[in-house]
Coordinates of C-alpha atoms in Angstrom, one line a residue:
M1 CA 27.4 9.4 2.6
L2 CA 24.4 8.9 0.3
G3 CA 25.6 5.4 -0.6
K4 CA 26.1 4.6 3.1
L5 CA 22.6 5.6 4.0
V6 CA 21.1 3.5 1.2
K7 CA 23.3 0.5 2.2
Y8 CA 22.2 0.9 5.9
D9 CA 18.5 1.0 4.8
L10 CA 18.8 -2.0 2.6
K11 CA 20.7 -4.0 5.3
A12 CA 18.0 -3.1 7.9
A13 CA 15.2 -4.3 5.7
A14 CA 17.0 -7.3 4.2
K15 CA 16.1 -10.0 6.7
I16 CA 12.4 -9.7 6.5
F17 CA 12.4 -9.0 2.8
I18 CA 14.5 -12.0 2.0
L19 CA 12.5 -14.3 4.3
I20 CA 9.0 -13.5 2.9
H21 CA 10.2 -13.6 -0.7
A22 CA 12.0 -16.9 -0.1
V23 CA 8.7 -18.3 1.2
Y24 CA 6.9 -16.9 -1.9
M25 CA 9.4 -18.5 -4.3
F26 CA 9.2 -21.8 -2.4
I27 CA 5.4 -21.8 -2.7
C28 CA 5.7 -21.1 -6.5
F29 CA 8.3 -23.8 -6.9
A30 CA 6.1 -26.3 -5.0
A31 CA 2.9 -25.2 -6.9
R32 CA 4.7 -25.6 -10.2
F33 CA 5.8 -29.2 -9.7
L34 CA 3.0 -30.4 -7.5
Y35 CA 0.0 -28.7 -9.3
M36 CA 0.8 -26.9 -12.6
D37 CA 2.8 -29.7 -14.2
S38 CA 0.0 -32.2 -13.4
L39 CA -2.7 -30.3 -15.3
N40 CA -4.0 -31.6 -18.6
F41 CA -5.1 -28.8 -20.8
A42 CA -5.9 -31.1 -23.7
E43 CA -9.1 -32.1 -22.1
P44 CA -10.6 -29.1 -20.3
S45 CA -13.4 -29.9 -17.8
E46 CA -15.3 -28.2 -15.1
P47 CA -13.1 -29.5 -12.3
L48 CA -10.0 -28.2 -14.1
I49 CA -11.6 -24.8 -14.6
F50 CA -12.7 -24.6 -11.0
S51 CA -9.3 -25.7 -9.7
L52 CA -7.6 -23.1 -11.9
I53 CA -9.9 -20.3 -10.7
L54 CA -9.3 -21.3 -7.1
F55 CA -5.5 -21.5 -7.6
I56 CA -5.3 -18.2 -9.4
S57 CA -7.4 -16.6 -6.6
L58 CA -5.1 -18.0 -3.9
M59 CA -2.0 -16.8 -5.8
T60 CA -3.5 -13.4 -6.3
L61 CA -4.0 -13.1 -2.5
L62 CA -0.4 -14.3 -1.9
V63 CA 1.0 -11.7 -4.4
S64 CA -1.1 -9.0 -2.9
A65 CA 0.0 -9.9 0.7
L66 CA 3.7 -9.9 -0.5
S67 CA 3.3 -6.4 -2.1
I68 CA 1.6 -5.0 1.0
I69 CA 4.3 -6.3 3.3
T70 CA 7.0 -4.7 1.1
W71 CA 4.9 -1.5 1.0
L72 CA 4.7 -1.4 4.8
Q73 CA 8.4 -2.1 5.1
V74 CA 9.2 0.9 2.9
A75 CA 6.8 3.2 4.9
F76 CA 7.9 1.9 8.3
R77 CA 11.6 2.4 7.5
F78 CA 11.0 6.0 6.3
Y79 CA 9.0 6.9 9.4
R80 CA 11.1 5.1 12.0
N81 CA 14.5 6.3 10.6
L82 CA 13.5 10.0 10.3
F83 CA 10.5 10.8 12.5
S84 CA 10.7 8.4 15.5
K85 CA 13.2 8.4 18.3
E86 CA 15.7 6.9 15.9
G87 CA 15.3 10.0 13.8
Y88 CA 17.1 12.1 16.4
L89 CA 20.2 10.1 15.7
S90 CA 19.7 10.2 11.9
W91 CA 19.5 14.0 11.9
T92 CA 22.8 14.4 13.9
L93 CA 24.6 12.9 10.9
P94 CA 26.4 15.3 8.5
V95 CA 23.7 14.8 5.9
S96 CA 21.3 17.3 4.5
G97 CA 17.5 16.9 4.3
P98 CA 17.5 16.3 0.5
Q99 CA 20.2 13.6 1.0
H100 CA 18.1 11.8 3.6
L101 CA 15.1 12.0 1.4
W102 CA 17.0 10.7 -1.7
A103 CA 18.6 7.9 0.3
K104 CA 15.1 6.8 1.3
I105 CA 13.8 7.1 -2.2
I106 CA 16.6 5.0 -3.7
S107 CA 16.4 2.3 -1.0
G108 CA 12.6 2.3 -1.2
Y109 CA 12.7 2.0 -5.0
I110 CA 15.2 -0.9 -4.8
L111 CA 12.9 -2.8 -2.4
M112 CA 9.7 -2.2 -4.4
A113 CA 11.5 -3.0 -7.7
A114 CA 13.0 -6.2 -6.3
D115 CA 9.6 -7.2 -5.0
L116 CA 8.1 -6.7 -8.4
I117 CA 10.9 -8.7 -10.1
I118 CA 10.6 -11.6 -7.7
I119 CA 6.8 -11.7 -8.1
A120 CA 7.3 -11.8 -11.9
A121 CA 9.9 -14.6 -11.5
G122 CA 7.5 -16.6 -9.5
I123 CA 4.7 -16.2 -12.0
L124 CA 7.1 -17.1 -14.8
L125 CA 8.1 -20.2 -12.9
L126 CA 4.4 -21.2 -12.7
V127 CA 3.6 -20.8 -16.4
T128 CA 6.7 -22.2 -18.1
G129 CA 5.8 -25.9 -17.7
S130 CA 5.7 -27.9 -21.0
N131 CA 2.0 -28.5 -20.6
V132 CA 1.2 -24.8 -20.2
T133 CA 3.5 -23.7 -23.1
T134 CA 2.0 -26.4 -25.4
A135 CA -1.5 -25.3 -24.6
Y136 CA -0.6 -21.6 -25.2
G137 CA 1.2 -22.6 -28.5
M138 CA -2.2 -23.7 -29.8
I139 CA -3.6 -20.2 -29.6
A140 CA -0.4 -18.1 -29.8
D141 CA -0.7 -17.3 -33.5
E142 CA -4.4 -16.2 -33.2
L143 CA -3.6 -14.1 -30.1
T144 CA -0.6 -12.4 -31.7
A145 CA -2.7 -11.6 -34.8
E146 CA -5.4 -10.1 -32.6
L147 CA -3.1 -8.1 -30.5
G148 CA -0.6 -7.1 -33.1
F149 CA 2.3 -8.5 -31.1
S150 CA 3.0 -11.5 -28.9
L151 CA 1.7 -11.9 -25.4
S152 CA 5.3 -12.0 -24.1
T153 CA 6.0 -8.5 -25.7
L154 CA 2.9 -7.1 -24.0
S155 CA 3.9 -8.7 -20.7
L156 CA 7.4 -7.1 -21.0
I157 CA 5.9 -3.7 -21.8
L158 CA 3.5 -3.8 -18.8
F159 CA 6.4 -5.1 -16.6
A160 CA 8.6 -2.2 -17.6
V161 CA 5.8 0.3 -16.9
C162 CA 5.2 -1.2 -13.4
L163 CA 9.0 -1.1 -12.8
V164 CA 9.1 2.6 -13.5
S165 CA 5.9 3.3 -11.6
C166 CA 7.6 1.9 -8.4
I167 CA 9.3 5.3 -8.0
S168 CA 5.9 7.0 -8.0
S169 CA 4.6 4.6 -5.4
V170 CA 7.6 5.2 -3.1
I171 CA 7.4 9.0 -3.3
M172 CA 3.6 8.8 -2.7
I173 CA 4.3 6.8 0.5
Y174 CA 6.8 9.2 1.7
F175 CA 4.6 12.2 0.9
S176 CA 1.8 10.7 3.0
V177 CA 4.2 10.0 5.9
V178 CA 5.5 13.6 5.8
V179 CA 2.1 15.1 5.7
G180 CA 1.2 12.9 8.7
Q181 CA 3.9 14.6 10.7
L182 CA 2.0 17.9 10.5
F183 CA -0.4 16.3 13.0
P184 CA 1.8 15.7 16.1
S185 CA -1.0 14.1 18.1
H186 CA -2.1 11.7 15.3
R187 CA 0.9 11.2 13.1
V188 CA 0.2 7.6 11.9
L189 CA -3.5 8.3 11.5
G190 CA -2.7 11.5 9.6
A191 CA -0.3 9.6 7.3
V192 CA -2.9 6.9 6.5
A193 CA -5.6 9.6 5.9
A194 CA -3.2 11.5 3.7
Y195 CA -2.4 8.4 1.6
F196 CA -6.1 7.6 1.0
I197 CA -7.2 11.2 0.4
T198 CA -4.3 11.7 -2.0
S199 CA -5.1 8.5 -3.9
F200 CA -8.8 9.5 -4.1
I201 CA -7.9 13.0 -5.5
V202 CA -5.5 11.5 -8.0
Q203 CA -8.2 9.1 -9.2
I204 CA -10.7 12.0 -9.6
I205 CA -8.2 14.1 -11.5
S206 CA -7.4 11.1 -13.7
V207 CA -11.1 10.5 -14.5
I208 CA -11.7 14.1 -15.3
I209 CA -8.6 14.3 -17.6
M210 CA -9.6 11.0 -19.4
F211 CA -13.2 12.3 -19.8
V212 CA -12.0 15.6 -21.3
L213 CA -9.7 13.9 -23.7
G214 CA -12.2 11.1 -24.6
F215 CA -10.2 8.2 -23.0
L216 CA -12.9 6.9 -20.7
P217 CA -14.1 3.4 -21.7
G218 CA -17.5 3.3 -23.1
Y219 CA -19.7 2.0 -26.0
N220 CA -17.2 3.1 -28.7
T221 CA -14.4 1.4 -26.8
A222 CA -16.3 -1.8 -26.6
L223 CA -16.7 -1.8 -30.4
L224 CA -13.0 -1.7 -31.0
D225 CA -11.3 -4.8 -32.4
G226 CA -8.1 -6.3 -30.8
K227 CA -5.5 -4.1 -32.6
A228 CA -7.5 -0.9 -32.1
M229 CA -8.2 -1.8 -28.5
M230 CA -4.5 -2.2 -27.9
D231 CA -3.7 1.1 -29.5
H232 CA -6.3 2.7 -27.3
M233 CA -4.8 1.0 -24.2
F234 CA -1.3 2.3 -25.1
R235 CA -2.6 5.9 -25.6
L236 CA -4.3 5.6 -22.2
L237 CA -1.0 4.2 -20.7
T238 CA 0.9 7.1 -22.1
L239 CA -1.5 9.6 -20.6
S240 CA -1.4 7.8 -17.3
S241 CA 2.4 7.9 -17.3
V242 CA 2.5 11.6 -18.0
L243 CA 0.0 12.3 -15.2
M244 CA 2.0 10.0 -12.8
L245 CA 5.2 11.9 -13.6
V246 CA 3.6 15.3 -12.9
I247 CA 2.1 14.0 -9.6
T248 CA 5.3 12.4 -8.5
V249 CA 7.3 15.6 -9.1
A250 CA 4.7 17.6 -7.2
Q251 CA 4.7 15.2 -4.2
Y252 CA 8.5 15.2 -4.1
I253 CA 8.6 19.0 -4.0
A254 CA 5.9 19.1 -1.4
S255 CA 7.7 16.5 0.8
H256 CA 11.0 18.4 0.5
Y257 CA 9.3 21.7 1.4
I258 CA 7.4 20.2 4.4
M259 CA 10.5 18.5 5.8
K260 CA 12.6 21.7 5.4
K261 CA 10.1 24.4 6.5
K262 CA 7.2 22.9 8.5
I263 CA 8.7 20.1 10.6
N264 CA 11.3 20.4 13.4
L265 CA 13.6 17.6 12.5
Q266 CA 16.5 18.5 14.9

């Protein structure tokens, strides 16, 4: 039954998800062959720099919009399928609360991870032209020596971390929606408030922990060379991952408890 629930969720979200990501890939494809491949990095100039800044800004807005739409899809499917009128039908199925929650976590993660993978594929398409790779090849050795490993290795590490963190994002969305249900008259507003308040609290806790452990960036950090800076970044990344794991587990337990004890789902 868990598999059927996941399949149903993905099927319901597929049309919009495929459409918006197909548009994104088409834009990346067009930008690659109509803009990126025509750039001449051998002779940098002010117009080239300005056009690159403008292009990167527009692509950043596009990627942000794509991520937000996927985020909203995940949140909307969770709310609609379990807490709206459609939820009455969902809770008549021979499925327990934890199974409903895990089905939504799995389907939500698949959507968020697929969104990240497609975004990465679009960026890869943009930067793999011969002119870009040739220009990068001129500084690749110096950059690798400075970082201690290649830029591609760093990109893969950061991509893997983001891929894993998708599960944390999904559970935080669901936690916020569940908390919002504790305010029957203002469920959507309560969910939005819960999300921003939770995010703010997490940021405060993160800053306090980094301050106590000496991880906050400061004068000493600015003096670090490339290799030492990367070592510092990875230690910070490890700390952030541990904190993210603890918060994710706590939010899952809280969501499960609220759904089971505090909300009438029948």
